[in-house]
XYZ file of C-alpha atoms in Angstrom:
582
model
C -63.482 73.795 -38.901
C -64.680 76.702 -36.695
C -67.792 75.450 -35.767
C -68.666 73.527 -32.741
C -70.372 70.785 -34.423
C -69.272 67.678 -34.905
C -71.026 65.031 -37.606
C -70.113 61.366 -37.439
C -70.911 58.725 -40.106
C -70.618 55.199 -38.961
C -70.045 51.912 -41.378
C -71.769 48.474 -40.772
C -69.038 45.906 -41.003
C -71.652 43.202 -41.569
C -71.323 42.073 -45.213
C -73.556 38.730 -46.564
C -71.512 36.769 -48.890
C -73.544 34.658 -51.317
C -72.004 31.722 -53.456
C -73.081 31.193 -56.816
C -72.706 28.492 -59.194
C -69.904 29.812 -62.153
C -72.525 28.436 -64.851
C -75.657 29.906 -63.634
C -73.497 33.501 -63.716
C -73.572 33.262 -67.269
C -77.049 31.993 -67.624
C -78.779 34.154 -65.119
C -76.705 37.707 -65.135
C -77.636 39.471 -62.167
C -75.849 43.328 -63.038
C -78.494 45.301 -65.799
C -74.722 45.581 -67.304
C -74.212 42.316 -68.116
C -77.950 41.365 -68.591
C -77.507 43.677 -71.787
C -74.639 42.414 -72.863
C -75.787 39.005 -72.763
C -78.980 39.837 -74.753
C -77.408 41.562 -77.431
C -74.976 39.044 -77.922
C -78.171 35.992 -78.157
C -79.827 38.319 -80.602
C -76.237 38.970 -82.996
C -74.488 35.862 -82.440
C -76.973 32.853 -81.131
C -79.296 33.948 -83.897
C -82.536 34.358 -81.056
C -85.106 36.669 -82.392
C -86.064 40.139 -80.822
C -89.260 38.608 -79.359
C -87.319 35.560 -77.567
C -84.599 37.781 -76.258
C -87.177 39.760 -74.628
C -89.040 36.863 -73.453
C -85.261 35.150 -72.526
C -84.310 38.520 -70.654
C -87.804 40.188 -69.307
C -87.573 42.877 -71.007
C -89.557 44.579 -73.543
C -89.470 45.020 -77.273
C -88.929 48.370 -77.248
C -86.664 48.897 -74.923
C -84.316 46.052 -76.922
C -84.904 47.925 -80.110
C -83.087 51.032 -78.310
C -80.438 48.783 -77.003
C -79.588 47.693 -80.656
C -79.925 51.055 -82.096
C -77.712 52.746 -79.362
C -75.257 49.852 -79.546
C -74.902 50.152 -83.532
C -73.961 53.840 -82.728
C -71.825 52.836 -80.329
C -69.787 50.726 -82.814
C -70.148 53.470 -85.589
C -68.136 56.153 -84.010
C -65.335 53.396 -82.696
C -66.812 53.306 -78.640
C -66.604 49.915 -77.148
C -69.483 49.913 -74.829
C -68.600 47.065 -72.771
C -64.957 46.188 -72.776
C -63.288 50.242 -72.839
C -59.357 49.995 -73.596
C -58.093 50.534 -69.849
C -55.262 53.403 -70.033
C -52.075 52.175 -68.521
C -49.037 54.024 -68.107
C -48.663 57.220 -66.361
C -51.119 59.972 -65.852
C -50.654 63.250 -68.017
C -49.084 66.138 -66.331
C -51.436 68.929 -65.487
C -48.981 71.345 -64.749
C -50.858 74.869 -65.628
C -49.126 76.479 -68.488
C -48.079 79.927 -66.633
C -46.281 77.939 -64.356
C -44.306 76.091 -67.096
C -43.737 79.634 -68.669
C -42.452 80.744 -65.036
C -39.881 77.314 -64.560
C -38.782 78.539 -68.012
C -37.976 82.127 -67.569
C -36.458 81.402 -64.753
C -34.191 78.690 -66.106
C -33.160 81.054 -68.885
C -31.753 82.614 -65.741
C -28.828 79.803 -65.154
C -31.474 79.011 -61.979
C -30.474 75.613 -60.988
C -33.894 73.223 -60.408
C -33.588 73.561 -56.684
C -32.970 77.301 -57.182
C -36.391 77.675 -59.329
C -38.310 75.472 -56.346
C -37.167 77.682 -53.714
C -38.503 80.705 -55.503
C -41.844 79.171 -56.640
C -42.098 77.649 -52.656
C -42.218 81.374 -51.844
C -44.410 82.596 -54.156
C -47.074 79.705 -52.776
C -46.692 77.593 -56.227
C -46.169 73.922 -54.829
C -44.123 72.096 -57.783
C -41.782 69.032 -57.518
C -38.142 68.822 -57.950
C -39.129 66.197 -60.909
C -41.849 67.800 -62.432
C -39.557 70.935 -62.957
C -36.583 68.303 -64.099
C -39.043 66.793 -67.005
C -40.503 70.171 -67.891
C -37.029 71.561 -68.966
C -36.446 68.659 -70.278
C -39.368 68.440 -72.681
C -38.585 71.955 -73.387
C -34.905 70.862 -74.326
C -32.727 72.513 -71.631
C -29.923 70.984 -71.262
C -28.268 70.555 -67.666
C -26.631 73.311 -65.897
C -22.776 73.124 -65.691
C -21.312 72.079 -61.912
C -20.749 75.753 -60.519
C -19.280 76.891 -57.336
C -20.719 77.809 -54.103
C -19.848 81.125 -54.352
C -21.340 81.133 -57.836
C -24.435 79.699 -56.205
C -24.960 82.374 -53.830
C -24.797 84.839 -56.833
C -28.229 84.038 -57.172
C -31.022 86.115 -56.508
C -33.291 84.965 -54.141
C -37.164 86.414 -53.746
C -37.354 89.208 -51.184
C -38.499 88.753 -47.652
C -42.107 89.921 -46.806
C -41.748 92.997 -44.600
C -43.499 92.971 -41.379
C -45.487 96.003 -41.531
C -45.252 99.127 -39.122
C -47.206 99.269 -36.206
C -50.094 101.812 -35.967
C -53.315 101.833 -33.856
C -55.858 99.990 -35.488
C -58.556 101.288 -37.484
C -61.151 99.426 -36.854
C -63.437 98.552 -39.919
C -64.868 95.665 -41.623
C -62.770 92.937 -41.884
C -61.885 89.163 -41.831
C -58.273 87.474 -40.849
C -57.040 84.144 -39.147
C -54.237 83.514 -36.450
C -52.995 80.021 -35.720
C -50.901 81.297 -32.585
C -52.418 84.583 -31.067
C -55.953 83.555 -30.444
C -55.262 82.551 -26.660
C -54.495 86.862 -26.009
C -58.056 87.264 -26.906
C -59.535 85.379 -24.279
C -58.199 87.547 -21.433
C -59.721 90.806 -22.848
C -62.915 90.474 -21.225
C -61.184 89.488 -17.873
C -58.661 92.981 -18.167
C -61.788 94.646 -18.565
C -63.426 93.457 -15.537
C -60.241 93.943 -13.559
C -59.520 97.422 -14.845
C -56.107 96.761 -15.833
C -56.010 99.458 -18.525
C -57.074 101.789 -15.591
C -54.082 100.790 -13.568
C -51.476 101.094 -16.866
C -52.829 104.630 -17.330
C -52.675 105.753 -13.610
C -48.505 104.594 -13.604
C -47.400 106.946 -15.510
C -45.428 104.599 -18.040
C -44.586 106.604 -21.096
C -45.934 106.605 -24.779
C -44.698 107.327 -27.967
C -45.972 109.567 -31.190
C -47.328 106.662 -33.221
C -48.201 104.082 -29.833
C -49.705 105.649 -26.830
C -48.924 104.131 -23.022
C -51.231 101.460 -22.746
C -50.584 100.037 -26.329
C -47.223 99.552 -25.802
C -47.756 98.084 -22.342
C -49.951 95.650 -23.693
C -47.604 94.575 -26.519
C -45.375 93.364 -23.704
C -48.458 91.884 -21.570
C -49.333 89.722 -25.197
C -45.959 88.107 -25.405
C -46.009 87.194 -21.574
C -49.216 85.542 -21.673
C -48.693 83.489 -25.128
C -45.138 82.602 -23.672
C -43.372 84.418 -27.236
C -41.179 86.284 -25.628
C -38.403 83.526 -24.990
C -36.089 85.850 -26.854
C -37.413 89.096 -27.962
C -34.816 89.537 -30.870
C -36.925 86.642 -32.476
C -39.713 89.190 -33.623
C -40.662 87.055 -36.417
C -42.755 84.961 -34.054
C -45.372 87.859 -33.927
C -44.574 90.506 -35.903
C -47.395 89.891 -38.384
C -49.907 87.739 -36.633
C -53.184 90.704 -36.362
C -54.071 88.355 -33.647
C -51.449 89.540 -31.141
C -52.156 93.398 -32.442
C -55.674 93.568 -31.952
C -55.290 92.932 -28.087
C -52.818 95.613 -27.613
C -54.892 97.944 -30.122
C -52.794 97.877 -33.121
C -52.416 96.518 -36.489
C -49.337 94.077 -35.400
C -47.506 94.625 -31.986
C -43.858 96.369 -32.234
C -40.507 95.118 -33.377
C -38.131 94.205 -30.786
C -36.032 96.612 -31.365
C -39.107 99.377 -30.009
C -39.650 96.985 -27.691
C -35.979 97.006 -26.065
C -36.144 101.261 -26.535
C -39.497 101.361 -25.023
C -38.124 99.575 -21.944
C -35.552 101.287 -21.079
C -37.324 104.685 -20.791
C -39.354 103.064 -17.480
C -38.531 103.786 -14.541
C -39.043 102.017 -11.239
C -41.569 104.286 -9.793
C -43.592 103.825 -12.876
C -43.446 99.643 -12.395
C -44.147 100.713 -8.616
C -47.045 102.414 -8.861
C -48.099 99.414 -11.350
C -47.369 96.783 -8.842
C -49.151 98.924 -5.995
C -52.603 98.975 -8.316
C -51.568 95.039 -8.763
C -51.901 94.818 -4.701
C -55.230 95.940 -4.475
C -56.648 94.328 -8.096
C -55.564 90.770 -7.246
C -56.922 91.213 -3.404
C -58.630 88.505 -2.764
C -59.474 89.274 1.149
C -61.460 85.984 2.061
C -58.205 83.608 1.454
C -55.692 86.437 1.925
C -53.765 85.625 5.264
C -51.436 88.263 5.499
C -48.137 86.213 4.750
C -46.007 86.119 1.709
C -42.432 83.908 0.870
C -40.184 86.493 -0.302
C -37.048 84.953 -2.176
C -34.119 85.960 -4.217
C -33.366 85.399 -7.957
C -30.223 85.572 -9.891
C -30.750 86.440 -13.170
C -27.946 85.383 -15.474
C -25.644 87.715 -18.080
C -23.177 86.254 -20.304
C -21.585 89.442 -22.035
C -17.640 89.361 -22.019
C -17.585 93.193 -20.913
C -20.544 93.456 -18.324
C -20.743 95.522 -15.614
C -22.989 93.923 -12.974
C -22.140 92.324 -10.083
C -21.637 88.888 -9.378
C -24.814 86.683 -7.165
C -24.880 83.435 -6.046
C -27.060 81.059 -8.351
C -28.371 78.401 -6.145
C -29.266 76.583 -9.294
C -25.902 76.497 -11.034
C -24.158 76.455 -7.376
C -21.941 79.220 -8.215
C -21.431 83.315 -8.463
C -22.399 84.325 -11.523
C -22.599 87.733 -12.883
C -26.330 89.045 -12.919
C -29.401 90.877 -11.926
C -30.507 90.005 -8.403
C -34.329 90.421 -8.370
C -37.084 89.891 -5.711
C -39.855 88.260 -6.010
C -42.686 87.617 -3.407
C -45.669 85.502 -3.377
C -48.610 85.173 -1.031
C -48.759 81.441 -0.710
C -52.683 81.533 0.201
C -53.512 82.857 -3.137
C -50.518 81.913 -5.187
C -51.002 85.296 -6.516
C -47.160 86.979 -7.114
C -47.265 90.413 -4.927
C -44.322 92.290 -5.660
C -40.911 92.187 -7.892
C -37.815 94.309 -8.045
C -34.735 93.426 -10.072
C -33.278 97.002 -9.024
C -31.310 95.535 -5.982
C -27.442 96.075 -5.463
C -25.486 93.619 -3.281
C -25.087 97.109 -0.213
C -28.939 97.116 -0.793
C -29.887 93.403 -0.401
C -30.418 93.183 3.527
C -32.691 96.180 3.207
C -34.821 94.491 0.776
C -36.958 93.211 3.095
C -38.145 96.416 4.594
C -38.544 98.375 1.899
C -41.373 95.307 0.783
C -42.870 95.892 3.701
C -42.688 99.836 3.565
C -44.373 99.026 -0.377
C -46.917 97.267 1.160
C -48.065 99.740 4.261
C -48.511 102.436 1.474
C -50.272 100.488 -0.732
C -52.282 98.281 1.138
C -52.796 100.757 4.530
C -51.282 97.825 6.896
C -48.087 96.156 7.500
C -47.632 91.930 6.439
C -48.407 90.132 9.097
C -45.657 87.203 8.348
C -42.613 86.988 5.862
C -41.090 83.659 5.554
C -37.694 83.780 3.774
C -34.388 81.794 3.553
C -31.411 82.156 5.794
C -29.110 84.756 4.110
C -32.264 86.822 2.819
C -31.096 89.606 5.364
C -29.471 90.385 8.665
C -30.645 89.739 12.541
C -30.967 93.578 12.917
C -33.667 93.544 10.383
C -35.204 90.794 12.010
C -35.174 92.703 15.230
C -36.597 96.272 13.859
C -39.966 93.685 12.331
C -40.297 92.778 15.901
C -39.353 95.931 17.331
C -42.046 97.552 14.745
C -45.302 99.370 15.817
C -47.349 96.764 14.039
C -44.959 93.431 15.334
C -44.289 91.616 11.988
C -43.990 88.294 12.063
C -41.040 86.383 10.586
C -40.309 83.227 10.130
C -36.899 81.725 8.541
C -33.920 79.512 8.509
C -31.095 79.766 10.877
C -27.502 80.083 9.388
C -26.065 76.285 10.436
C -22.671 76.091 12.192
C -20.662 73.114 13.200
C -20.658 74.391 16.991
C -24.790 74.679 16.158
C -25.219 71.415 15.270
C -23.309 69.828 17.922
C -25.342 71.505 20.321
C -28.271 70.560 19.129
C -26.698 66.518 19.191
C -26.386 67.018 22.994
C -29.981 67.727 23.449
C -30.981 65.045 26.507
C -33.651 62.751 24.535
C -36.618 64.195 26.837
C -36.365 67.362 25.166
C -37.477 66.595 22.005
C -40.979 65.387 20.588
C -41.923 63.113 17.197
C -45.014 65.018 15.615
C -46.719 63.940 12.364
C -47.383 65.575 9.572
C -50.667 65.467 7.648
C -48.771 65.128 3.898
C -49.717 61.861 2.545
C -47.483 62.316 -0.643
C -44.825 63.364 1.956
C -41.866 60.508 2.526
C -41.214 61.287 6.080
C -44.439 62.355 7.536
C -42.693 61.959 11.104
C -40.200 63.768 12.173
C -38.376 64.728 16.072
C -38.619 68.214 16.849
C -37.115 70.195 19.240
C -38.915 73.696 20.763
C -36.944 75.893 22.581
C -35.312 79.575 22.818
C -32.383 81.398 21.407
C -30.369 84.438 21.155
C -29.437 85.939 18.167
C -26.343 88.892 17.459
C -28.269 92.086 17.762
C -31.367 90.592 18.242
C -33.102 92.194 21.609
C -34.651 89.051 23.552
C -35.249 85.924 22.819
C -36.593 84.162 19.255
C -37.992 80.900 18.991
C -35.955 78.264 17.886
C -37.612 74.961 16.254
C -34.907 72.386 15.784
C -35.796 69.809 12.937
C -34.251 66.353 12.472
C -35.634 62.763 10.670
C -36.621 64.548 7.910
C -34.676 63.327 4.911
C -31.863 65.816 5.274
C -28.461 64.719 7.012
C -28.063 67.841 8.942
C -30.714 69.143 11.522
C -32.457 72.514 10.550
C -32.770 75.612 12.321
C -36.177 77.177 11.906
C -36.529 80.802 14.149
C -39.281 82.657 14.516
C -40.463 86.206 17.101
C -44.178 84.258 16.887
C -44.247 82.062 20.265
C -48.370 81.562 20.192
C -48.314 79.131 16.353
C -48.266 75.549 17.623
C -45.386 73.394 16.533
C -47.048 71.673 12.906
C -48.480 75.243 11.525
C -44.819 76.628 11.628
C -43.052 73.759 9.727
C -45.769 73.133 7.094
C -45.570 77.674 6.975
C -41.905 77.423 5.912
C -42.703 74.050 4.167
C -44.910 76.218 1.250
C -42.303 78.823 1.358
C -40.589 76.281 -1.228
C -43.859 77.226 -4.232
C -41.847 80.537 -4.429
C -39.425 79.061 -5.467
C -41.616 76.479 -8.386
C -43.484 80.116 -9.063
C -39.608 81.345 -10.201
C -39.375 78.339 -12.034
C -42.555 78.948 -13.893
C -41.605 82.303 -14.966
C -38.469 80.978 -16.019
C -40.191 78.054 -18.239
C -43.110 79.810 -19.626
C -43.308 83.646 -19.123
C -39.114 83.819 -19.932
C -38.246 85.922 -17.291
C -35.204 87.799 -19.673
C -32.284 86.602 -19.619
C -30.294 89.764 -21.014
C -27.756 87.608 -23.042
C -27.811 89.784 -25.824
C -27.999 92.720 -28.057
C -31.869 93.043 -27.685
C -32.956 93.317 -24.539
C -35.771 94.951 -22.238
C -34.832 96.362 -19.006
C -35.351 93.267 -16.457
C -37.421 95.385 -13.780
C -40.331 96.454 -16.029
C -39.750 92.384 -17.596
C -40.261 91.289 -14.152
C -43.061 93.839 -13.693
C -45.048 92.466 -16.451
C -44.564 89.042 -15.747
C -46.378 89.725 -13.113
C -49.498 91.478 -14.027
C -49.218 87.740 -16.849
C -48.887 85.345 -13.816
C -51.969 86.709 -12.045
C -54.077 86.968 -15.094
C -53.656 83.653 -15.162
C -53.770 82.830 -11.540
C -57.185 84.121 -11.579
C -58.447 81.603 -14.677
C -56.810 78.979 -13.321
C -58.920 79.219 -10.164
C -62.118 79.778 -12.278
C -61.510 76.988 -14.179
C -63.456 74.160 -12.853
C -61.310 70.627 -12.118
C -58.200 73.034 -13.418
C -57.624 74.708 -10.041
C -54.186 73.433 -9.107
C -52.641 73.029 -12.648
C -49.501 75.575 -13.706
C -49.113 78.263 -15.913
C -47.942 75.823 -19.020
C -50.881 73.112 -18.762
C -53.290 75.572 -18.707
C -52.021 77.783 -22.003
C -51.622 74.072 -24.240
C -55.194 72.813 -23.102
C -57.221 76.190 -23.343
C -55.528 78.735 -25.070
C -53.084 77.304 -27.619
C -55.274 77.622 -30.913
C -56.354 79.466 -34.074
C -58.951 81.309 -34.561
C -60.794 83.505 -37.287
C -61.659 86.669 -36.398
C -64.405 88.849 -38.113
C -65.097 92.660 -37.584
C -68.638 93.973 -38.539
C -70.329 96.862 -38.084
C -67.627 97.468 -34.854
C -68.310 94.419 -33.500
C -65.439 91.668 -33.042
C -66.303 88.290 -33.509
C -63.476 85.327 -32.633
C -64.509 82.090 -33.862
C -61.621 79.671 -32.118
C -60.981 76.383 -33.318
C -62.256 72.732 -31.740
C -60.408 71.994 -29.096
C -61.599 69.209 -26.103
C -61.244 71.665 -23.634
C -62.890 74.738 -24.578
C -66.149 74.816 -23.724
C -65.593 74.888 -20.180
C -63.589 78.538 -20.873
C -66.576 79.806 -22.185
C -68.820 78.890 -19.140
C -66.742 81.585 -17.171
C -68.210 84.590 -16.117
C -66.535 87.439 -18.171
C -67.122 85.054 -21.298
C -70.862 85.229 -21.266
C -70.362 89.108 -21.251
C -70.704 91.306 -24.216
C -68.663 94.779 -23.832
């Protein structure tokens, strides 16, 4: 099964079919069966002496003397040699004795039959309802009397396996399986090429007696990138696959429980200076261009008695009560840049420049655009990015107005131009544009004002921008991408369950966030690697490469993962890091 081989076997469906006359079958038997059958009978009943039968037959006198000899045996001890009685009826039971010794014990319990298969189910003994019904049966039980369900639950049902607790792993020699946690393995060698474990250690996060910082990091990172943790209070999902231990270093990975605790003892700086060693890991400077879509996300509560504020939800088209969190992308790379789901509604406007404060410290220079939606933040922020020693670029949506848009209707037809678009997929590829000037509420100057219409919406938009060099086509298909932020939320959503802290259990949504992350751009960065893959998301790529078992083997300190067939996998293991042995 682990193999890579394949063997094949294939059947000729050509069959000759030869007719034979019903009277020459008798005369001439063609099976060495009936050919023996047919000469013993000339010899016993047709009176033919040994020498013709042999003659009759071709076959010589000795060997016919053992025929009759064997045959007279045969009929001596009862054995019909050619005509065996043919058993009908049902097969004899082969249930193994201990087991019928087990169904009886546990019937002189007052176990019900569906009682006794439950507990033989768990104890891996595979028995039928009806084989246990005609065992007790033969062994003269008579049936149970009808009993309550309260009565029923009386019963005492086999304990649950305890997951066990979670210690660094010894390594030694050893063999185990996983049907789920195999795809963690494959990142490894790429976390140790991008010196992940370098950047956990350098942030400070905090460790515990029995699990040191980077263990319990990487417990979280496992979950993200096998998509487990859609609710973490469902810890039977991992909590014994060695699979999902070995990549954070331990025997099994934590309960959720530690998991929650653990979480809440981060702090933002710690995810900070995480996400500023993110910056620099995932900086891929020959594609980078400087620009990121920065958008907010609402992330739901539903606790009667909850104490955070209430943000708008563009999905559910309502205020909900929730955690508003940031997340930016750079659109060249599709790499996520930054998160914070520490944001208060008297801190939201400012969001923007403390992103671009994170980024000047991390990255030594300021963005060079941010494209964002209309309400991200105020026109006084817009002014101090253009204002700014290093004159950041913006680009967004102006807030529509009734007076606005009646303005814009009074435009004199020669003011406005019909530009194309190069999206082939896109249904209205042409659309009018109008290029002018504006003035914004404390806003010093002018800002550029692109006025959008014929493009599948029934109002006009407002695009504004401080950059009055980018020609007309470059600045709609800029704010165009700004919309794969918003498909990137959607993907964390989906796949890495960005927490939705509905209950009990819960990590703290920032370092979430945080991780979710580091899991995206892990996977960013084999998805680009990953030849004829390059464009597919987050959830293709995990059920065509990394969703599978494996068996891994541990000898002499070396870790051996043998993975199970799967049509995709070979091109995984013509990456780079693959081919590596560390």
């Amino acid at each position: 099964m682990y193999n890579n081989i394949f063997y094949l076997t294939y059947y000729s469906s050509n069959y000759s079919i030869r007719f034979m006359d019903t009277k020459a079958y008798f005369i001439n038997p063609a099976s060495p069966t009936q050919r023996r059958y047919e000469a013993l009978r000339a010899f016993y009943a047709d009176d033919l002496s040994a020498a013709e039968v042999a003659e009759k037959f071709t076959i010589s006198l000795s060997y016919f003397k053992k025929l009759r000899f064997e045959f007279a045996k045969d009929l001596k001890e009862g054995t019909n040699t050619f005509f065996p009685n043919k058993k009908t009826g049902p097969k004899e039971r082969s249930t193994n004795s201990e087991i019928i010794q087990n169904i009886i014990a546990l019937r002189k319990r007052n176990l019900s039959i569906t009682d006794i298969k439950v507990i033989l189910d768990a104890e891996g003994t595979i028995v039928s309802l009806d084989t246990i019904d005609k065992i007790l049966k033969a062994e003269g039980f008579a049936p149970l009397p009808k009993r309550t369900n309260a009565q029923r639950l009386v019963v005492k049902m086999p304990e649950k396996l305890k997951a066990p607790k979670s210690i660094t792993l010894e390594i030694r020699d050893e063999e185990f399986t996983t049907e789920t946690g195999a795809g963690s393995l494959i990142f490894l060698p790429l976390i140790e090429e991008l010196q992940i474990v370098k950047a956990i250690e350098a942030s400070g996060f905090p460790a515990t007696k029995e699990i040191n910082a980077v263990q319990s990091v990487l417990s979280f990172l496992a979950l993200k990138l096998m998509g487990v943790g859609k609710r973490w209070s469902h810890d039977t999902l991992w909590n014994m696959d060695r699979a999902l231990g070995l990549f954070a270093g331990l025997n099994v990975l934590p309960k959720s429980t530690t998991l929650s605790t653990y979480s809440y003892g981060v702090t933002r700086e710690m995810n900070k200076k995480l996400l500023v060693a993110m910056s620099r890991i995932f900086n891929d400077e020959k594609i980078e261009e400087g620009e990121f879509n920065l958008d907010f996300k609402a992330i739901p509560h539903w606790g009667d008695e909850s104490i955070l504020e209430k943000n708008w939800a563009g999905s559910r088209s309502k205020a909900i009560k929730s955690i508003m969190a940031l997340i930016v992308e750079d659109p060249a790379t599709r790499n996520l840049s930054y998160t914070n789901a520490d944001i208060k509604h008297r801190d939201q406007n400012e969001a923007l420049l403390e992103f671009v404060d994170f980024w000047k410290e991390g990255r030594g220079a300021a963005p060079k655009m941010l494209i964002f939606d209309s309400k991200f933040t105020t026109y006084r922020n817009l002014n101090e990015l253009d204002k700014s020693e290093e004159k950041i670029k913006f680009l967004t949506l102006r807030r529509r107005s009734k007076a606005l848009v009646e303005k814009a209707k009074q435009l004199p037809e020669t003011e406005w131009k019909v530009i194309k678009l190069d999206k082939p997929k896109r249904r209205h590829q042409s659309i009018r544009v109008h290029d002018g000037k504006t003035t914004l509420k404390d806003y010093e100057g002018d800002v550029r004002q692109i006025i959008l219409t014929d493009h599948g919406r029934l109002q006009p938009t407002f695009l504004i921008t401080n950059d009055f060099n980018l020609d007309l086509t470059s600045v709609i298909e800029k704010y165009a991408r700004r919309w794969l932020v918003e498909q990137e939320i959607a993907e964390q959503i989906s796949f890495f369950h960005l927490n939705n802290p509905s209950s009990s259990i819960v990590v703290k949504v920032d370092f979430d966030l945080t991780l979710s992350l580091l899991a995206h751009n892990l996977y960013g960065v084999l998805t680009r690697r990953l030849r004829g893959f390059e464009s597919c998301n987050v959830d293709t790529i995990y059920r065509r490469f990394l969703q599978n078992g494996a068996r891994v083997n541990i000898q002499n300190r070396q870790i051996t993962v043998s993975m199970k067939k799967k049509t995709h996998l070979p091109l995984l293991f013509e990456l780079p890091w693959m081919k590596k042995i560390t």
